[in-house]
Short mmCIF file of C-alpha atoms and ligand atoms in Angstrom, two decimals:
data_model
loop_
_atom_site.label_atom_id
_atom_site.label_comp_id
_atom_site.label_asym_id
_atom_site.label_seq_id
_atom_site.Cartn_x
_atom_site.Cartn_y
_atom_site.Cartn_z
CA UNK A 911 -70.34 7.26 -49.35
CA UNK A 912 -73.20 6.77 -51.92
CA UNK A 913 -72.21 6.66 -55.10
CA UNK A 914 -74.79 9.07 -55.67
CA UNK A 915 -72.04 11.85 -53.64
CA UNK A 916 -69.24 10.64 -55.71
CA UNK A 917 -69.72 12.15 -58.89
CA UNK A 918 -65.46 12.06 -59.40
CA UNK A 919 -65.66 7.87 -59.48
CA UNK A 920 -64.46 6.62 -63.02
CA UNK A 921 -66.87 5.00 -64.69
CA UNK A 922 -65.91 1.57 -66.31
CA UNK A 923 -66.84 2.17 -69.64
CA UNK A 924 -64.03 4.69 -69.49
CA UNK A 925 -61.81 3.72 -72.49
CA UNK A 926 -58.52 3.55 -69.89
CA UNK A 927 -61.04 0.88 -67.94
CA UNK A 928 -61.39 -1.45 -71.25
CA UNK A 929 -58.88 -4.03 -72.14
CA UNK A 930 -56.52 -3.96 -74.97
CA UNK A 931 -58.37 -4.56 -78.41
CA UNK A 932 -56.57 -7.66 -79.89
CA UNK A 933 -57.40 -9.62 -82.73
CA UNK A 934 -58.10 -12.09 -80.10
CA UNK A 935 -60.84 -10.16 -78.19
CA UNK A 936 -62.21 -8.37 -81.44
CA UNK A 937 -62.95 -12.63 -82.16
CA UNK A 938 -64.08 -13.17 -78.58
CA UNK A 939 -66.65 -9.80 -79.41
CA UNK A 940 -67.86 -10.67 -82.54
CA UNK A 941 -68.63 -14.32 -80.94
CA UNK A 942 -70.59 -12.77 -78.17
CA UNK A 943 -72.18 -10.71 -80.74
CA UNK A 944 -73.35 -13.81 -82.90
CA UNK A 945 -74.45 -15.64 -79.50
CA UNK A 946 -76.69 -12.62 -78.66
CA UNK A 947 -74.36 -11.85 -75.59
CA UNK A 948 -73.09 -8.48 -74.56
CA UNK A 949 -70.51 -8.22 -72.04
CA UNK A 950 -71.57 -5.74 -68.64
CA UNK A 951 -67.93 -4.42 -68.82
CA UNK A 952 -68.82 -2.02 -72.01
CA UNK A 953 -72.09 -0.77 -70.79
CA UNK A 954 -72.00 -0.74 -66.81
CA UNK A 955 -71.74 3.14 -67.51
CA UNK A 956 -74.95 3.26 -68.81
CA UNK A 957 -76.73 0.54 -67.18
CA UNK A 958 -75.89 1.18 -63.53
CA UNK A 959 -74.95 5.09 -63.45
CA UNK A 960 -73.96 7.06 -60.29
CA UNK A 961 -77.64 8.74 -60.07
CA UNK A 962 -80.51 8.57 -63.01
CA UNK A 963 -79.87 9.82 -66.06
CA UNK A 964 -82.39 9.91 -68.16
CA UNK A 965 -82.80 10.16 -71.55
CA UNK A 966 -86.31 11.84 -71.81
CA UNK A 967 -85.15 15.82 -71.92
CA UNK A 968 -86.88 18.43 -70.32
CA UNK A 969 -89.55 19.95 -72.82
CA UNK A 970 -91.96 22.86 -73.20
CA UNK A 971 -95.25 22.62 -75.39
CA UNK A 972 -96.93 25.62 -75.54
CA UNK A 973 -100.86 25.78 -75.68
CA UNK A 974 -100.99 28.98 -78.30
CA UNK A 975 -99.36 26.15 -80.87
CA UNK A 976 -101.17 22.82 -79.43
CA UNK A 977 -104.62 24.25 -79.28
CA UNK A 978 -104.75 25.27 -82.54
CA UNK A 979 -103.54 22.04 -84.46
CA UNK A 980 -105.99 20.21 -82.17
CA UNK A 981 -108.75 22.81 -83.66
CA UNK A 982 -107.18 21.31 -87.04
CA UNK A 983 -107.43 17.51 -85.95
CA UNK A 984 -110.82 18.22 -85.11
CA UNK A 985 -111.77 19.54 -88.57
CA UNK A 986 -109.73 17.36 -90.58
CA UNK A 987 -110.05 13.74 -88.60
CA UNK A 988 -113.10 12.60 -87.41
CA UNK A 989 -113.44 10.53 -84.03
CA UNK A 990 -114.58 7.12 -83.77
CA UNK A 991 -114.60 3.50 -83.36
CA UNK A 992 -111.05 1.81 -84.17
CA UNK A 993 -109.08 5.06 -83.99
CA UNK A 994 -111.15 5.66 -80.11
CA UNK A 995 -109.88 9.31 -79.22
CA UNK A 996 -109.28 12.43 -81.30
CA UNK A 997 -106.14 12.61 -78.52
CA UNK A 998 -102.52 13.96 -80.02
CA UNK A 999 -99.60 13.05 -77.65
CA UNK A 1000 -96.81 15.14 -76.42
CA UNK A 1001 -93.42 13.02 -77.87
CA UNK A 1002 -90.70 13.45 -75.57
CA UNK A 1003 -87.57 14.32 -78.16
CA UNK A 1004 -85.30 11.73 -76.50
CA UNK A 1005 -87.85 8.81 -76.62
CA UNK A 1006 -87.24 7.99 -80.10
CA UNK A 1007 -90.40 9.46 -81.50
CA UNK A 1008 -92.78 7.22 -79.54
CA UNK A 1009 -95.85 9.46 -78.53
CA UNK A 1010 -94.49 9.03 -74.71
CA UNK A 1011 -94.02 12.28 -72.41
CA UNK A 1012 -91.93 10.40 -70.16
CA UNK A 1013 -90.57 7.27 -70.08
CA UNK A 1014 -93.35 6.02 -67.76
CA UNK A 1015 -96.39 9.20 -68.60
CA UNK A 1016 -98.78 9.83 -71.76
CA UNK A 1017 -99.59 13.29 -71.67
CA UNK A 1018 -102.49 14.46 -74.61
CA UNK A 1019 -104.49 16.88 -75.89
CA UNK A 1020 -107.77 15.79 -76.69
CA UNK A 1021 -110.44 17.50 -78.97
CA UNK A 1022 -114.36 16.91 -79.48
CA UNK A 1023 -116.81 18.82 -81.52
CA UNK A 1024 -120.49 19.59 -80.79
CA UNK A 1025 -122.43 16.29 -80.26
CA UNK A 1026 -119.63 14.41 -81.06
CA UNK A 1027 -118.97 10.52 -79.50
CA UNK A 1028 -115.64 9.32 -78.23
CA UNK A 1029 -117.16 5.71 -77.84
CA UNK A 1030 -117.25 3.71 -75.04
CA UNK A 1031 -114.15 1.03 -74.11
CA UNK A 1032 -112.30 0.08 -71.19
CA UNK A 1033 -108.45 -0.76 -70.85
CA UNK A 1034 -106.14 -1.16 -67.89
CA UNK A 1035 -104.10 1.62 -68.42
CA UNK A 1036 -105.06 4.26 -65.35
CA UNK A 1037 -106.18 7.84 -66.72
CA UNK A 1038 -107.74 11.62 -65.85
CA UNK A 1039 -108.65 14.39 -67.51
CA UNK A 1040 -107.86 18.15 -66.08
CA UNK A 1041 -109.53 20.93 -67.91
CA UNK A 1042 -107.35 24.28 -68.31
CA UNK A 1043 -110.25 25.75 -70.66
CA UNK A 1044 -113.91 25.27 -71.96
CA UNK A 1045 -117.03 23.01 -70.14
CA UNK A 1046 -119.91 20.89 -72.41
CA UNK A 1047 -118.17 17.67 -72.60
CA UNK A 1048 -119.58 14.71 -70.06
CA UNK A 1049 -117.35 11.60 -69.31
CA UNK A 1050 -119.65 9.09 -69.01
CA UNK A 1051 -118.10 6.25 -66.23
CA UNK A 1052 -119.49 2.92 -65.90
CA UNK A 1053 -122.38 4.35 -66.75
CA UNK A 1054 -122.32 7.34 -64.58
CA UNK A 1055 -122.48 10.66 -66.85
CA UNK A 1056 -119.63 13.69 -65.44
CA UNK A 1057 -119.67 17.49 -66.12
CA UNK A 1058 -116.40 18.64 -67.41
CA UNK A 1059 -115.37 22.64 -66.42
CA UNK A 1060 -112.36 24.45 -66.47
CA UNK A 1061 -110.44 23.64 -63.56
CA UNK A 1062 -111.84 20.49 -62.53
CA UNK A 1063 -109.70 17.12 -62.31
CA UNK A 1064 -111.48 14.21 -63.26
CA UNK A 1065 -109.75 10.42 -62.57
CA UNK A 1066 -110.83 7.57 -64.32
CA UNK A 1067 -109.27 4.07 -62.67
CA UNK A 1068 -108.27 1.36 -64.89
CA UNK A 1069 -110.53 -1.24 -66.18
CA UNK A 1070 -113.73 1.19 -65.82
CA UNK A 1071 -115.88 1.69 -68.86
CA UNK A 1072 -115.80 5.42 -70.45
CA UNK A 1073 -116.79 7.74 -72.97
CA UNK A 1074 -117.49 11.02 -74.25
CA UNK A 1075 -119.69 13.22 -75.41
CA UNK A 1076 -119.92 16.72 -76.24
CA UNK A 1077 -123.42 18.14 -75.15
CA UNK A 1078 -122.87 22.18 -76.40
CA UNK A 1079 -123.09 24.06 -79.34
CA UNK A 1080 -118.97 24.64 -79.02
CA UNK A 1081 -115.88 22.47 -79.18
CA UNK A 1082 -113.69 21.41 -76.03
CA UNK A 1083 -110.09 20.25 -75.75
CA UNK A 1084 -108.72 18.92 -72.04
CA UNK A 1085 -105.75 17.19 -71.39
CA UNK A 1086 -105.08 13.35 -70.56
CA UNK A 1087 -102.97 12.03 -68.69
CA UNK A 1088 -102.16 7.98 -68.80
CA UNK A 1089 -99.89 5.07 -67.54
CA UNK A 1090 -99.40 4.12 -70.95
CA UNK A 1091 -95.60 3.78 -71.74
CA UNK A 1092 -95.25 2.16 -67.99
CA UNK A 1093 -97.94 -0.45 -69.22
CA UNK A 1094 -96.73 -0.64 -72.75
CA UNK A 1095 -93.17 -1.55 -71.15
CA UNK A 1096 -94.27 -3.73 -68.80
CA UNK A 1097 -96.47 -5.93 -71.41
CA UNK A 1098 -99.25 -5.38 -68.68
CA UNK A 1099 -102.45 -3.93 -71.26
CA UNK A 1100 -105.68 -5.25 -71.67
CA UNK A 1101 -108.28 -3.33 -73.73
CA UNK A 1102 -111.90 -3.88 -74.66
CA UNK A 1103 -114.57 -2.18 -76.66
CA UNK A 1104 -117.96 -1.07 -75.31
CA UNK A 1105 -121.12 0.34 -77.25
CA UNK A 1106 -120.40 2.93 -80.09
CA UNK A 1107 -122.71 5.68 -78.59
CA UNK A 1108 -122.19 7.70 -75.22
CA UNK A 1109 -125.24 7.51 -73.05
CA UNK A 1110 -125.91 11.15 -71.80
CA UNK A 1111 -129.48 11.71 -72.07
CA UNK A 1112 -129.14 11.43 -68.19
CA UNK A 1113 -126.79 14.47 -67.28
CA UNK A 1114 -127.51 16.02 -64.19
CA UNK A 1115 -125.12 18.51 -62.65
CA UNK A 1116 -123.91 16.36 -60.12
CA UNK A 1117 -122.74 13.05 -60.66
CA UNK A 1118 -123.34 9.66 -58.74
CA UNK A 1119 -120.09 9.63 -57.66
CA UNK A 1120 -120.23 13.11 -56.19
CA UNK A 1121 -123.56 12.89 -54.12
CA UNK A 1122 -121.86 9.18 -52.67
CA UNK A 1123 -118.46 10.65 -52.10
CA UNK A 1124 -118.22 14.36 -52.11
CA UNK A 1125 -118.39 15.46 -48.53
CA UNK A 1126 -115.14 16.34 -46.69
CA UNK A 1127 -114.43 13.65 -43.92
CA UNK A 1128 -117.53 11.29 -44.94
CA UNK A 1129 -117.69 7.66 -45.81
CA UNK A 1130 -120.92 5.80 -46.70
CA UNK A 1131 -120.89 3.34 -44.22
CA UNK A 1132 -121.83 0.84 -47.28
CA UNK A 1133 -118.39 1.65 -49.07
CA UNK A 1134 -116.08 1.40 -46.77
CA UNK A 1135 -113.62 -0.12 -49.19
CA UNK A 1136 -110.81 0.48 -49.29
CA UNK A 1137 -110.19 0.62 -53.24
CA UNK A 1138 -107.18 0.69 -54.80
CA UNK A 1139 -108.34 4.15 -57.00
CA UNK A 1140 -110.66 6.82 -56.02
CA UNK A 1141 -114.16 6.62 -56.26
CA UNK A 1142 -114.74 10.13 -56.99
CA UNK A 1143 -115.25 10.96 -60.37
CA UNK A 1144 -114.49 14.90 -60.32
CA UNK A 1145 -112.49 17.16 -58.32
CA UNK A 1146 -114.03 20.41 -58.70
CA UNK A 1147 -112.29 23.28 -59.12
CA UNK A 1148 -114.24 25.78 -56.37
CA UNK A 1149 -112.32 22.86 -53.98
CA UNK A 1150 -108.90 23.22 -55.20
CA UNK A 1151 -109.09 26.62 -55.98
CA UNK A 1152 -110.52 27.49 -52.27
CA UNK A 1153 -107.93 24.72 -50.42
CA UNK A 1154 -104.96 26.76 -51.81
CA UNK A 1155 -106.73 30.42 -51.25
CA UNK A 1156 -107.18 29.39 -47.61
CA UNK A 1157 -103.77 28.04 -46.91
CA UNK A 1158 -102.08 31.44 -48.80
CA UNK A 1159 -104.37 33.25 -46.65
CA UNK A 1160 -103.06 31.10 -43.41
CA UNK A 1161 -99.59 31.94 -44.32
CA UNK A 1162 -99.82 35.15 -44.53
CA UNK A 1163 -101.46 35.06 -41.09
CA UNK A 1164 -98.25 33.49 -39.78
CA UNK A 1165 -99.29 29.89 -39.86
CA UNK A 1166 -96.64 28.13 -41.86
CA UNK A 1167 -99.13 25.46 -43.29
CA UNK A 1168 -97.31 25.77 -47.00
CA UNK A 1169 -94.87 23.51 -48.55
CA UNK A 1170 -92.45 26.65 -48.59
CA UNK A 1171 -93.02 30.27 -48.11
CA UNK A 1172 -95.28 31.60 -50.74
CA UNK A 1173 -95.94 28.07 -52.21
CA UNK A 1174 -99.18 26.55 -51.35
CA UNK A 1175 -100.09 22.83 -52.38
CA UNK A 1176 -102.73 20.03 -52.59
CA UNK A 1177 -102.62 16.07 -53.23
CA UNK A 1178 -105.76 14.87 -55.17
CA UNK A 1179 -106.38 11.92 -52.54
CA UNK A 1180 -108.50 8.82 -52.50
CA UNK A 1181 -110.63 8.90 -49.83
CA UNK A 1182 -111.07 5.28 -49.48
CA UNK A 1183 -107.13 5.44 -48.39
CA UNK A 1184 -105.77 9.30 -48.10
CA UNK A 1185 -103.11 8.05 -50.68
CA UNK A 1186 -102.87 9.02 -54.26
CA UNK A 1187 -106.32 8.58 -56.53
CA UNK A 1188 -105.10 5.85 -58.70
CA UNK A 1189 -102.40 3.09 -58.36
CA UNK A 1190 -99.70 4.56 -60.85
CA UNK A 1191 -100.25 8.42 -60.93
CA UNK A 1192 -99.99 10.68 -58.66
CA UNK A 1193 -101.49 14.26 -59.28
CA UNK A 1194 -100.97 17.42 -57.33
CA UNK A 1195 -102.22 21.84 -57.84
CA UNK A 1196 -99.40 23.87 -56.82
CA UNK A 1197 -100.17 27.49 -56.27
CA UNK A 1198 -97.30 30.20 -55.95
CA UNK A 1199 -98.19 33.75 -54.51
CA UNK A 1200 -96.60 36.73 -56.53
CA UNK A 1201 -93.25 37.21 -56.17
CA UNK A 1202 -92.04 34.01 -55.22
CA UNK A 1203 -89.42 31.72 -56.25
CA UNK A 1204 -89.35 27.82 -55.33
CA UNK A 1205 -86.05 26.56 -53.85
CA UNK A 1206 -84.33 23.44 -56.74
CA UNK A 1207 -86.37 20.20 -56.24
CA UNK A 1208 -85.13 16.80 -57.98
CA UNK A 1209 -87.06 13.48 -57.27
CA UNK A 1210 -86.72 10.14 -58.65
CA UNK A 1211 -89.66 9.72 -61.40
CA UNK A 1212 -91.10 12.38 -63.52
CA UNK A 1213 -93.69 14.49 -64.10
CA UNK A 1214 -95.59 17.04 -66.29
CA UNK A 1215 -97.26 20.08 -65.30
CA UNK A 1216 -99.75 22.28 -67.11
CA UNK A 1217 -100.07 26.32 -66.12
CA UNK A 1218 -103.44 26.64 -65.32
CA UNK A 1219 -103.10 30.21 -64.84
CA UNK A 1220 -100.65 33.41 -64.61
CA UNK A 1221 -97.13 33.24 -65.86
CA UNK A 1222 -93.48 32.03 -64.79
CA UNK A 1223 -90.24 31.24 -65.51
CA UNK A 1224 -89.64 27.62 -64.98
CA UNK A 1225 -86.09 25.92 -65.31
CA UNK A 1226 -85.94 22.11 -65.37
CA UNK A 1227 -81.64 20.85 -65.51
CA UNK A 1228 -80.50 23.31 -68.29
CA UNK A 1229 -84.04 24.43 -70.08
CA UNK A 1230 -85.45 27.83 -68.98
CA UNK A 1231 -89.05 29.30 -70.56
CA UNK A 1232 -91.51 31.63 -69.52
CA UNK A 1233 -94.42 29.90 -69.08
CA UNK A 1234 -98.17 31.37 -69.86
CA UNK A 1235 -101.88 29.51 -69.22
CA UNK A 1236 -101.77 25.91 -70.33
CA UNK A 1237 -98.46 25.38 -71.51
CA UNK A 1238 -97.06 21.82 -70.76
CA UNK A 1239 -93.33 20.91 -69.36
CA UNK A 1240 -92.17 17.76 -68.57
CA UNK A 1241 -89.42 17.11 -65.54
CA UNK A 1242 -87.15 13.56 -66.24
CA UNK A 1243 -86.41 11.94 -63.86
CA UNK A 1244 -83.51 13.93 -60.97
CA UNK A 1245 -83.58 16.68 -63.23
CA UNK A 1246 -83.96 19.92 -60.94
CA UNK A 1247 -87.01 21.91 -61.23
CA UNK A 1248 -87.31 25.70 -60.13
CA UNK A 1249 -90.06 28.08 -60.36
CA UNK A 1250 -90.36 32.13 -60.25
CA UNK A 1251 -93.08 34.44 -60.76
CA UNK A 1252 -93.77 37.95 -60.48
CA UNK A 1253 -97.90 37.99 -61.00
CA UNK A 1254 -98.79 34.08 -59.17
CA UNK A 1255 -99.11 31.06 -60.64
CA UNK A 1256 -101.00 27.95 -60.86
CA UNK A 1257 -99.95 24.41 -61.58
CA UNK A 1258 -101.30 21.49 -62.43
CA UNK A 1259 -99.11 18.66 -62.15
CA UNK A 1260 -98.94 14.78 -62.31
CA UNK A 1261 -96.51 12.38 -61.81
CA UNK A 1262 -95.45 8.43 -61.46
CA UNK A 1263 -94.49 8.86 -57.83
CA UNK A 1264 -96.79 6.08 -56.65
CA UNK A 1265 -95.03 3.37 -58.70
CA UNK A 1266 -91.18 4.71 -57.37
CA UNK A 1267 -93.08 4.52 -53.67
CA UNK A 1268 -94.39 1.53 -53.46
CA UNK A 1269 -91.08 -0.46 -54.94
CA UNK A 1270 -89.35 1.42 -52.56
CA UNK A 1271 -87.51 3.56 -55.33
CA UNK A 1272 -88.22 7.02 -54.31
CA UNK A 1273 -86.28 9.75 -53.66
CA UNK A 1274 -86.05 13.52 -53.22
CA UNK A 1275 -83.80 16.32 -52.96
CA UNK A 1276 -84.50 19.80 -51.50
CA UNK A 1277 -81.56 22.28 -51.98
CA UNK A 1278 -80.61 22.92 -48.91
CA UNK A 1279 -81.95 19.97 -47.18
CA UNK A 1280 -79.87 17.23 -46.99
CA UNK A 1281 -82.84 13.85 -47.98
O1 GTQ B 1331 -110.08 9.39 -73.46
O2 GTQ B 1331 -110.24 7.27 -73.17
O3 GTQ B 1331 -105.40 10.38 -74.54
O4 GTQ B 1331 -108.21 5.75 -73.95
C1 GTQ B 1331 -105.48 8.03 -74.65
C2 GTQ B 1331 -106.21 6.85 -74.50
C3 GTQ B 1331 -107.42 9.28 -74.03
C4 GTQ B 1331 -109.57 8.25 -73.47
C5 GTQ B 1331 -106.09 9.24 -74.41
C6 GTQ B 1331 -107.53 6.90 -74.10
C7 GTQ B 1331 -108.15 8.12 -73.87
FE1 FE2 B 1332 -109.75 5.42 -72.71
#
């Protein structure tokens, strides 16, 4: 039996499990602790526990509180070279107060005024953007200037140069979403600075990367690849938003095409590769019909999802909220996740998923379903 199934095992750190504290072994302890040595015996518990236990908590930001103090950010702080990003993180409470969502996810709200720059500079950390409200901002791409609109998903791989700019007459504020805690733990970063101003007097409607790569089924012949992240710069949201339409609309016509009754779903895909869009997160739009209620899903990894639209009650391990358009939660790691609602609801959600799968890490569990 895993130990996984054996929740009743006693767990060595149990005081019974410890041996007798003599003057002898207090000595022997306080020489480890001078050596810089710490015995597995006290913190096996911990270290190796029956299933993953993390210490990130299951969180709710809501967007009537962020969006405003962004507003504030934006009137108070301006944006540019040194500082990068007029970006406020979402601090998980159990990570110590380090701006991390998750132990392995940055999650941000990010704010830019009319005309304002968010300069150009590459790193290696993987990122998107996913707009719940607003348009008038262009990320500019190696060069390669992208429309910004409510709804669309925009990926941006690692090691590509980027910036922004803010084209309108009216502020915007998207979300990011970054690898950075899973490359700040893994001492893997590498950053660089590019030119201070954002080149958009080019900014046509549709980017390079979307007359190259947008058109279902298609490869140019002269990109083959494959590449390790996507070379499409926006997901648009008359895609997603049609993808999830038709396979409700399937359902209901008795094809059973949806992840479970009621709950319709898309991958954001590569399509140099069919897998995820960038080597460390995986991102996902989950759409659930009125009146439906997912069945208790746990998976190794975590993730954070943003209501794009309508409202729910979500419960992740012991949290419950209602949820309304572009609240953020965050799911640990194994920590159950189930969703109701009454009037539909759409998610946007991402996750590490790709890091668990390719170390051979993952896990899942459906209730019911025995993974
Ligand atoms: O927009 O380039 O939230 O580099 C964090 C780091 C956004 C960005 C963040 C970044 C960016
Ligand atoms: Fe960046």
């Amino acid at each position: 039996m895993s130990p996984v199934n054996s929740p009743m095992r006693v767990q060595a750190t149990d005081a019974d499990s410890q041996p007798e504290r003599t003057p002898q072994l207090e000595a022997l302890y306080r020489n480890f602790e001078q050596q810089l040595l710490i015995p597995l015996w006290t913190e096996i518990g911990e270290l190796m526990p029956p299933h993953p236990a993390s210490t990130a908590l299951p969180h709710l930001w809501r967007w009537k509180n962020l969006l405003p103090a962004a507003e504030q950010a934006g009137e108070l702080v301006p944006v540019g070279r040194g500082g990068e990003r007029r970006a406020i993180a979402l601090a998980n409470p159990g990570l110590g107060g380090q701006p991390f969502a998750t132990p392995t996810l940055w999650a941000a709200i990010q704010y830019l005024n009319p005309m304002e720059d968010a300069p150009v500079h590459r790193h290696t950390q993987n990122a998107f953007r996913f707009v719940v409200e607003g348009e008038g901002v262009w990320t500019v791409v190696n060069g390669d200037p992208v429309a910004m609109r409510r709804g669309d998903f925009l990926p941006q791989a690692g090691w590509h140069w980027h910036g922004h700019h803010n084209r309108s007459a009216s502020a915007m504020a998207w979300i990011d979403g970054l690898d950075i805690p899973f490359q700040h733990y893994t001492d893997a970063a590498f950053f660089e600075f590019g030119p201070d101003e954002v080149d958009t007097r080019q900014a046509p409607e549709r980017s390079r990367s979307e007359r190259l790569w947008a058109h279902p089924g298609l490869r140019p012949l002269t990109r083959l690849g494959p590449t390790p992240a996507t070379p499409l710069l926006a997901y648009r949201w008359e895609h997603t938003d049609h993808a999830l339409s038709e396979q409700l609309a399937l359902e209901a016509g008795g094809d059973p095409v949806t992840v479970e009754p009621g709950h319709a779903a898309v991958r954001y895909t590569n399509p140099t590769t069919g897998g995820d869009v960038l080597p460390t997160l995986r991102t996902e739009f989950h759409r659930l019909a009125p009146h439906t209620a997912t069945a208790a899903h746990r998976e190794v990894g975590s993730s954070v999802f943003q209501v794009f639209d309508g409202t729910g009650q979500v419960s992740v391990g012991e949290a419950r909220w209602t949820v309304e358009r572009g609240d953020l939660f965050v799911v640990p790691s194994w920590q159950p996740l189930t969703v109701e609602t009454e009037s539909g609801l759409d998610l946007f959600r991402f996750s590490d998923a790709p890091i668990f799968e390719r170390l051979h890490l993952d896990r899942s569990h459906q209730e019911g379903i025995h993974a």
